[in-house]
Amino acid sequence: MDPAAAAPPPPTGISLRQLLLSLGEPLVELQAAPAGLDVEIRSVALLDPEDPPITRPGELVLAIGARGRAAFPALRAGGRDGAAAVAVKLDTPGQAEALSATAVEAGIALLSVRSEARWEQVDALARAALESLPQGRPGEGPEEGDLFSLAQTTAILTGGIVSIEDTANRVLAYSRSADSDEVDDLRRLSILGWQGPEAYLARLRKWGVFQRLRASDEVIRIDAHAELGIRRRLAVAIRSGERQLGTIWVQEGSAPLTEQSDQALLGAARVAALHLVRRRRELSADLTLTRTLAAGLLEGSTGPQPLAGHLALDAARPAAVLGFSYGATTEATLPELTRAEVGNLISVHTAARHRSALVTQIDSRIYVLLPQLPRSIDVGTLRGWGQAITEAARRHLGLSLRGSVGCIVPGLGEVPESRREADRILDAMVGAGVTTTVAALPDIQAEVLVSEVLTLLSAHPEMRDPRLTALVTHDSRSQGQLAESVLAYLNSFGDVRAAAVELHVHPNTLRYRIRRAEELTGLDLSRPDQRLLAMLQLRLPPAP
């Protein structure tokens, strides 16, 4: 049988785990998951008690109006028809045990919904999570990520508790909080009621908060009011041009917000604007086209004018490319949600610093296209942006990212040149002993050039010295260390004692190995040209 034919089809939805990560406390709680948390949810359906108990495979069934024993038919029908999960409301705590037993017997997951929550809210948020999480088509990189993932990334960068609302103060997404005691009454009631309670909204209007949000792009501060159950907050408007699309709120928890909170919020608001525009279905095709045109420009397959015309960019202004690759953790092994968080983190950081920044992924690398840069900007500034991103990825996501700064080019037409330079740097940073996490070409020019010479030698065996190839082969067969010893000796400029310390051997042992290598191969390491070639060729990775 063809292994490809036997492989399961790619997922078309999200896992129960992803849904719980997006919604979770305080909206829904998992009561039973007999098939585990990786069951796939493909759609959401409302099931009224008056309707026949019929479901479809992969559905999240919202059993509206069915409490207690009235939910048994929905559970049995879901298990029979292959539904993924059933969500119900509980009248009393004792109902959970009986319903869970029935769910386990039927082989279907059971979620309980808080009694204060509205079904239309659960339906809307579940569909939003389902529609906006990356679907993982082969060869497709992460998009900007869904609103829930963006809220979580913003929470990490600010150290607070985040919610994203539309202009009607309806909650669209929110971050997860490990400690429910950190959540104040305003946030809790907003999530459960789908929008801010009117009494609190009236207070915010009285304090002029909404007026300031409508009039300004700046971060607004709201002081704590313990008598009202309100902790300190930051807020920023989400805008598309002059129009406000919504608001991002950050509530301070038990620890103070980070010093970078304002900048993180500004970047998050610009990324969130893309999502809210897409939700309104005004520019969904434009967003896809933007990514396609940006990737084509970076690869050199399309010129600058299509992207410049699409986004009204000045193609004659300076531009540059930042490149990012994964370190010890490869992109292929990262969980889907982590990839989305990396994309969100890079998008938020770059959008906060440069409004026109475009983030896209090509193969396993993430690129930031920076058009319309100020003519006064320098490579050092861009390096600082990259370092802030890699540090945030390490601190908040536990990931090791490498970053590179391509050359600043005169206009969009030269962007492929900047991308090539960014790639050259990332290529050299792999296994070259480079300690910095972000580099520009002047920082590691020697390493880049040596890396490219080694690539040339690797691709052209006829350019190698067969005596050195024979030495490596001898070591491989006899488990020897002659080639390693010769390279250490040459790297130490012939200083036997220094090389012996590096190899943890006695100097006389190293002297013997050098003589033995020369005898076996006929090499004369007193000749400069042979020393130079040996230093290069012995750095080639061993043949598989």
JSON list of N, CA and C in Angstrom, two decimals, residues 348-384:
[
{"chain": "A", "resi": 348, "resn": "VAL", "atom": "N", "xyz": [3.59, 41.83, 16.61]},
{"chain": "A", "resi": 348, "resn": "VAL", "atom": "CA", "xyz": [3.33, 42.88, 17.60]},
{"chain": "A", "resi": 348, "resn": "VAL", "atom": "C", "xyz": [4.56, 43.76, 17.79]},
{"chain": "A", "resi": 349, "resn": "HIS", "atom": "N", "xyz": [5.73, 43.14, 17.92]},
{"chain": "A", "resi": 349, "resn": "HIS", "atom": "CA", "xyz": [6.94, 43.92, 18.15]},
{"chain": "A", "resi": 349, "resn": "HIS", "atom": "C", "xyz": [7.27, 44.83, 16.97]},
{"chain": "A", "resi": 350, "resn": "THR", "atom": "N", "xyz": [7.17, 44.31, 15.75]},
{"chain": "A", "resi": 350, "resn": "THR", "atom": "CA", "xyz": [7.54, 45.12, 14.60]},
{"chain": "A", "resi": 350, "resn": "THR", "atom": "C", "xyz": [6.48, 46.19, 14.30]},
{"chain": "A", "resi": 351, "resn": "ALA", "atom": "N", "xyz": [5.20, 45.84, 14.47]},
{"chain": "A", "resi": 351, "resn": "ALA", "atom": "CA", "xyz": [4.15, 46.83, 14.23]},
{"chain": "A", "resi": 351, "resn": "ALA", "atom": "C", "xyz": [4.25, 47.99, 15.20]},
{"chain": "A", "resi": 352, "resn": "ALA", "atom": "N", "xyz": [4.71, 47.72, 16.43]},
{"chain": "A", "resi": 352, "resn": "ALA", "atom": "CA", "xyz": [4.85, 48.79, 17.43]},
{"chain": "A", "resi": 352, "resn": "ALA", "atom": "C", "xyz": [5.96, 49.76, 17.03]},
{"chain": "A", "resi": 353, "resn": "ARG", "atom": "N", "xyz": [6.93, 49.29, 16.27]},
{"chain": "A", "resi": 353, "resn": "ARG", "atom": "CA", "xyz": [8.06, 50.13, 15.91]},
{"chain": "A", "resi": 353, "resn": "ARG", "atom": "C", "xyz": [7.95, 50.73, 14.50]},
{"chain": "A", "resi": 354, "resn": "HIS", "atom": "N", "xyz": [7.22, 50.04, 13.62]},
{"chain": "A", "resi": 354, "resn": "HIS", "atom": "CA", "xyz": [7.12, 50.52, 12.24]},
{"chain": "A", "resi": 354, "resn": "HIS", "atom": "C", "xyz": [5.75, 50.13, 11.69]},
{"chain": "A", "resi": 355, "resn": "ARG", "atom": "N", "xyz": [4.93, 51.13, 11.46]},
{"chain": "A", "resi": 355, "resn": "ARG", "atom": "CA", "xyz": [3.52, 50.89, 11.10]},
{"chain": "A", "resi": 355, "resn": "ARG", "atom": "C", "xyz": [3.37, 50.05, 9.84]},
{"chain": "A", "resi": 356, "resn": "SER", "atom": "N", "xyz": [4.29, 50.18, 8.88]},
{"chain": "A", "resi": 356, "resn": "SER", "atom": "CA", "xyz": [4.14, 49.51, 7.59]},
{"chain": "A", "resi": 356, "resn": "SER", "atom": "C", "xyz": [4.75, 48.11, 7.56]},
{"chain": "A", "resi": 357, "resn": "ALA", "atom": "N", "xyz": [5.23, 47.61, 8.70]},
{"chain": "A", "resi": 357, "resn": "ALA", "atom": "CA", "xyz": [5.91, 46.31, 8.71]},
{"chain": "A", "resi": 357, "resn": "ALA", "atom": "C", "xyz": [4.97, 45.19, 8.25]},
{"chain": "A", "resi": 358, "resn": "LEU", "atom": "N", "xyz": [5.51, 44.28, 7.45]},
{"chain": "A", "resi": 358, "resn": "LEU", "atom": "CA", "xyz": [4.76, 43.13, 6.94]},
{"chain": "A", "resi": 358, "resn": "LEU", "atom": "C", "xyz": [5.50, 41.85, 7.33]},
{"chain": "A", "resi": 359, "resn": "VAL", "atom": "N", "xyz": [4.80, 40.93, 7.98]},
{"chain": "A", "resi": 359, "resn": "VAL", "atom": "CA", "xyz": [5.41, 39.68, 8.44]},
{"chain": "A", "resi": 359, "resn": "VAL", "atom": "C", "xyz": [4.88, 38.54, 7.59]},
{"chain": "A", "resi": 360, "resn": "THR", "atom": "N", "xyz": [5.77, 37.72, 7.07]},
{"chain": "A", "resi": 360, "resn": "THR", "atom": "CA", "xyz": [5.36, 36.57, 6.28]},
{"chain": "A", "resi": 360, "resn": "THR", "atom": "C", "xyz": [6.36, 35.45, 6.49]},
{"chain": "A", "resi": 361, "resn": "GLN", "atom": "N", "xyz": [5.93, 34.22, 6.20]},
{"chain": "A", "resi": 361, "resn": "GLN", "atom": "CA", "xyz": [6.82, 33.07, 6.35]},
{"chain": "A", "resi": 361, "resn": "GLN", "atom": "C", "xyz": [7.03, 32.42, 5.00]},
{"chain": "A", "resi": 362, "resn": "ILE", "atom": "N", "xyz": [8.29, 32.09, 4.71]},
{"chain": "A", "resi": 362, "resn": "ILE", "atom": "CA", "xyz": [8.66, 31.36, 3.51]},
{"chain": "A", "resi": 362, "resn": "ILE", "atom": "C", "xyz": [9.47, 30.16, 3.95]},
{"chain": "A", "resi": 363, "resn": "ASP", "atom": "N", "xyz": [8.97, 28.98, 3.63]},
{"chain": "A", "resi": 363, "resn": "ASP", "atom": "CA", "xyz": [9.58, 27.73, 4.11]},
{"chain": "A", "resi": 363, "resn": "ASP", "atom": "C", "xyz": [9.62, 27.78, 5.64]},
{"chain": "A", "resi": 364, "resn": "SER", "atom": "N", "xyz": [10.79, 27.59, 6.24]},
{"chain": "A", "resi": 364, "resn": "SER", "atom": "CA", "xyz": [10.84, 27.53, 7.70]},
{"chain": "A", "resi": 364, "resn": "SER", "atom": "C", "xyz": [11.31, 28.84, 8.33]},
{"chain": "A", "resi": 365, "resn": "ARG", "atom": "N", "xyz": [11.46, 29.89, 7.53]},
{"chain": "A", "resi": 365, "resn": "ARG", "atom": "CA", "xyz": [11.94, 31.16, 8.06]},
{"chain": "A", "resi": 365, "resn": "ARG", "atom": "C", "xyz": [10.84, 32.22, 8.04]},
{"chain": "A", "resi": 366, "resn": "ILE", "atom": "N", "xyz": [10.90, 33.10, 9.03]},
{"chain": "A", "resi": 366, "resn": "ILE", "atom": "CA", "xyz": [9.94, 34.20, 9.12]},
{"chain": "A", "resi": 366, "resn": "ILE", "atom": "C", "xyz": [10.67, 35.49, 8.74]},
{"chain": "A", "resi": 367, "resn": "TYR", "atom": "N", "xyz": [10.05, 36.26, 7.85]},
{"chain": "A", "resi": 367, "resn": "TYR", "atom": "CA", "xyz": [10.66, 37.50, 7.38]},
{"chain": "A", "resi": 367, "resn": "TYR", "atom": "C", "xyz": [9.79, 38.69, 7.75]},
{"chain": "A", "resi": 368, "resn": "VAL", "atom": "N", "xyz": [10.45, 39.78, 8.08]},
{"chain": "A", "resi": 368, "resn": "VAL", "atom": "CA", "xyz": [9.76, 41.05, 8.31]},
{"chain": "A", "resi": 368, "resn": "VAL", "atom": "C", "xyz": [10.22, 42.02, 7.23]},
{"chain": "A", "resi": 369, "resn": "LEU", "atom": "N", "xyz": [9.30, 42.39, 6.37]},
{"chain": "A", "resi": 369, "resn": "LEU", "atom": "CA", "xyz": [9.59, 43.38, 5.33]},
{"chain": "A", "resi": 369, "resn": "LEU", "atom": "C", "xyz": [9.29, 44.76, 5.90]},
{"chain": "A", "resi": 370, "resn": "LEU", "atom": "N", "xyz": [10.29, 45.62, 5.86]},
{"chain": "A", "resi": 370, "resn": "LEU", "atom": "CA", "xyz": [10.17, 46.96, 6.43]},
{"chain": "A", "resi": 370, "resn": "LEU", "atom": "C", "xyz": [10.25, 47.98, 5.30]},
{"chain": "A", "resi": 371, "resn": "PRO", "atom": "N", "xyz": [9.13, 48.33, 4.68]},
{"chain": "A", "resi": 371, "resn": "PRO", "atom": "CA", "xyz": [9.15, 49.35, 3.63]},
{"chain": "A", "resi": 371, "resn": "PRO", "atom": "C", "xyz": [9.07, 50.74, 4.23]},
{"chain": "A", "resi": 372, "resn": "GLN", "atom": "N", "xyz": [9.32, 51.73, 3.41]},
{"chain": "A", "resi": 372, "resn": "GLN", "atom": "CA", "xyz": [9.15, 53.13, 3.81]},
{"chain": "A", "resi": 372, "resn": "GLN", "atom": "C", "xyz": [9.87, 53.48, 5.11]},
{"chain": "A", "resi": 373, "resn": "LEU", "atom": "N", "xyz": [11.12, 53.02, 5.22]},
{"chain": "A", "resi": 373, "resn": "LEU", "atom": "CA", "xyz": [11.90, 53.34, 6.42]},
{"chain": "A", "resi": 373, "resn": "LEU", "atom": "C", "xyz": [12.35, 54.80, 6.38]},
{"chain": "A", "resi": 374, "resn": "PRO", "atom": "N", "xyz": [12.53, 55.42, 7.55]},
{"chain": "A", "resi": 374, "resn": "PRO", "atom": "CA", "xyz": [13.10, 56.77, 7.57]},
{"chain": "A", "resi": 374, "resn": "PRO", "atom": "C", "xyz": [14.50, 56.75, 6.96]},
{"chain": "A", "resi": 375, "resn": "ARG", "atom": "N", "xyz": [14.85, 57.77, 6.24]},
{"chain": "A", "resi": 375, "resn": "ARG", "atom": "CA", "xyz": [16.17, 57.79, 5.59]},
{"chain": "A", "resi": 375, "resn": "ARG", "atom": "C", "xyz": [17.30, 57.87, 6.61]},
{"chain": "A", "resi": 376, "resn": "SER", "atom": "N", "xyz": [16.98, 58.26, 7.83]},
{"chain": "A", "resi": 376, "resn": "SER", "atom": "CA", "xyz": [18.01, 58.38, 8.86]},
{"chain": "A", "resi": 376, "resn": "SER", "atom": "C", "xyz": [18.25, 57.09, 9.62]},
{"chain": "A", "resi": 377, "resn": "ILE", "atom": "N", "xyz": [17.46, 56.05, 9.36]},
{"chain": "A", "resi": 377, "resn": "ILE", "atom": "CA", "xyz": [17.57, 54.82, 10.16]},
{"chain": "A", "resi": 377, "resn": "ILE", "atom": "C", "xyz": [18.87, 54.10, 9.82]},
{"chain": "A", "resi": 378, "resn": "ASP", "atom": "N", "xyz": [19.42, 53.37, 10.79]},
{"chain": "A", "resi": 378, "resn": "ASP", "atom": "CA", "xyz": [20.66, 52.64, 10.55]},
{"chain": "A", "resi": 378, "resn": "ASP", "atom": "C", "xyz": [20.49, 51.18, 10.95]},
{"chain": "A", "resi": 379, "resn": "VAL", "atom": "N", "xyz": [21.49, 50.38, 10.59]},
{"chain": "A", "resi": 379, "resn": "VAL", "atom": "CA", "xyz": [21.45, 48.95, 10.85]},
{"chain": "A", "resi": 379, "resn": "VAL", "atom": "C", "xyz": [21.41, 48.67, 12.35]},
{"chain": "A", "resi": 380, "resn": "GLY", "atom": "N", "xyz": [22.08, 49.50, 13.14]},
{"chain": "A", "resi": 380, "resn": "GLY", "atom": "CA", "xyz": [22.08, 49.30, 14.58]},
{"chain": "A", "resi": 380, "resn": "GLY", "atom": "C", "xyz": [20.68, 49.35, 15.17]},
{"chain": "A", "resi": 381, "resn": "THR", "atom": "N", "xyz": [19.86, 50.27, 14.66]},
{"chain": "A", "resi": 381, "resn": "THR", "atom": "CA", "xyz": [18.48, 50.37, 15.15]},
{"chain": "A", "resi": 381, "resn": "THR", "atom": "C", "xyz": [17.71, 49.10, 14.80]},
{"chain": "A", "resi": 382, "resn": "LEU", "atom": "N", "xyz": [17.86, 48.61, 13.57]},
{"chain": "A", "resi": 382, "resn": "LEU", "atom": "CA", "xyz": [17.15, 47.40, 13.16]},
{"chain": "A", "resi": 382, "resn": "LEU", "atom": "C", "xyz": [17.65, 46.19, 13.94]},
{"chain": "A", "resi": 383, "resn": "ARG", "atom": "N", "xyz": [18.95, 46.15, 14.23]},
{"chain": "A", "resi": 383, "resn": "ARG", "atom": "CA", "xyz": [19.48, 45.06, 15.05]},
{"chain": "A", "resi": 383, "resn": "ARG", "atom": "C", "xyz": [18.83, 45.07, 16.43]},
{"chain": "A", "resi": 384, "resn": "GLY", "atom": "N", "xyz": [18.63, 46.27, 16.99]},
{"chain": "A", "resi": 384, "resn": "GLY", "atom": "CA", "xyz": [17.96, 46.38, 18.28]},
{"chain": "A", "resi": 384, "resn": "GLY", "atom": "C", "xyz": [16.54, 45.86, 18.23]}
]
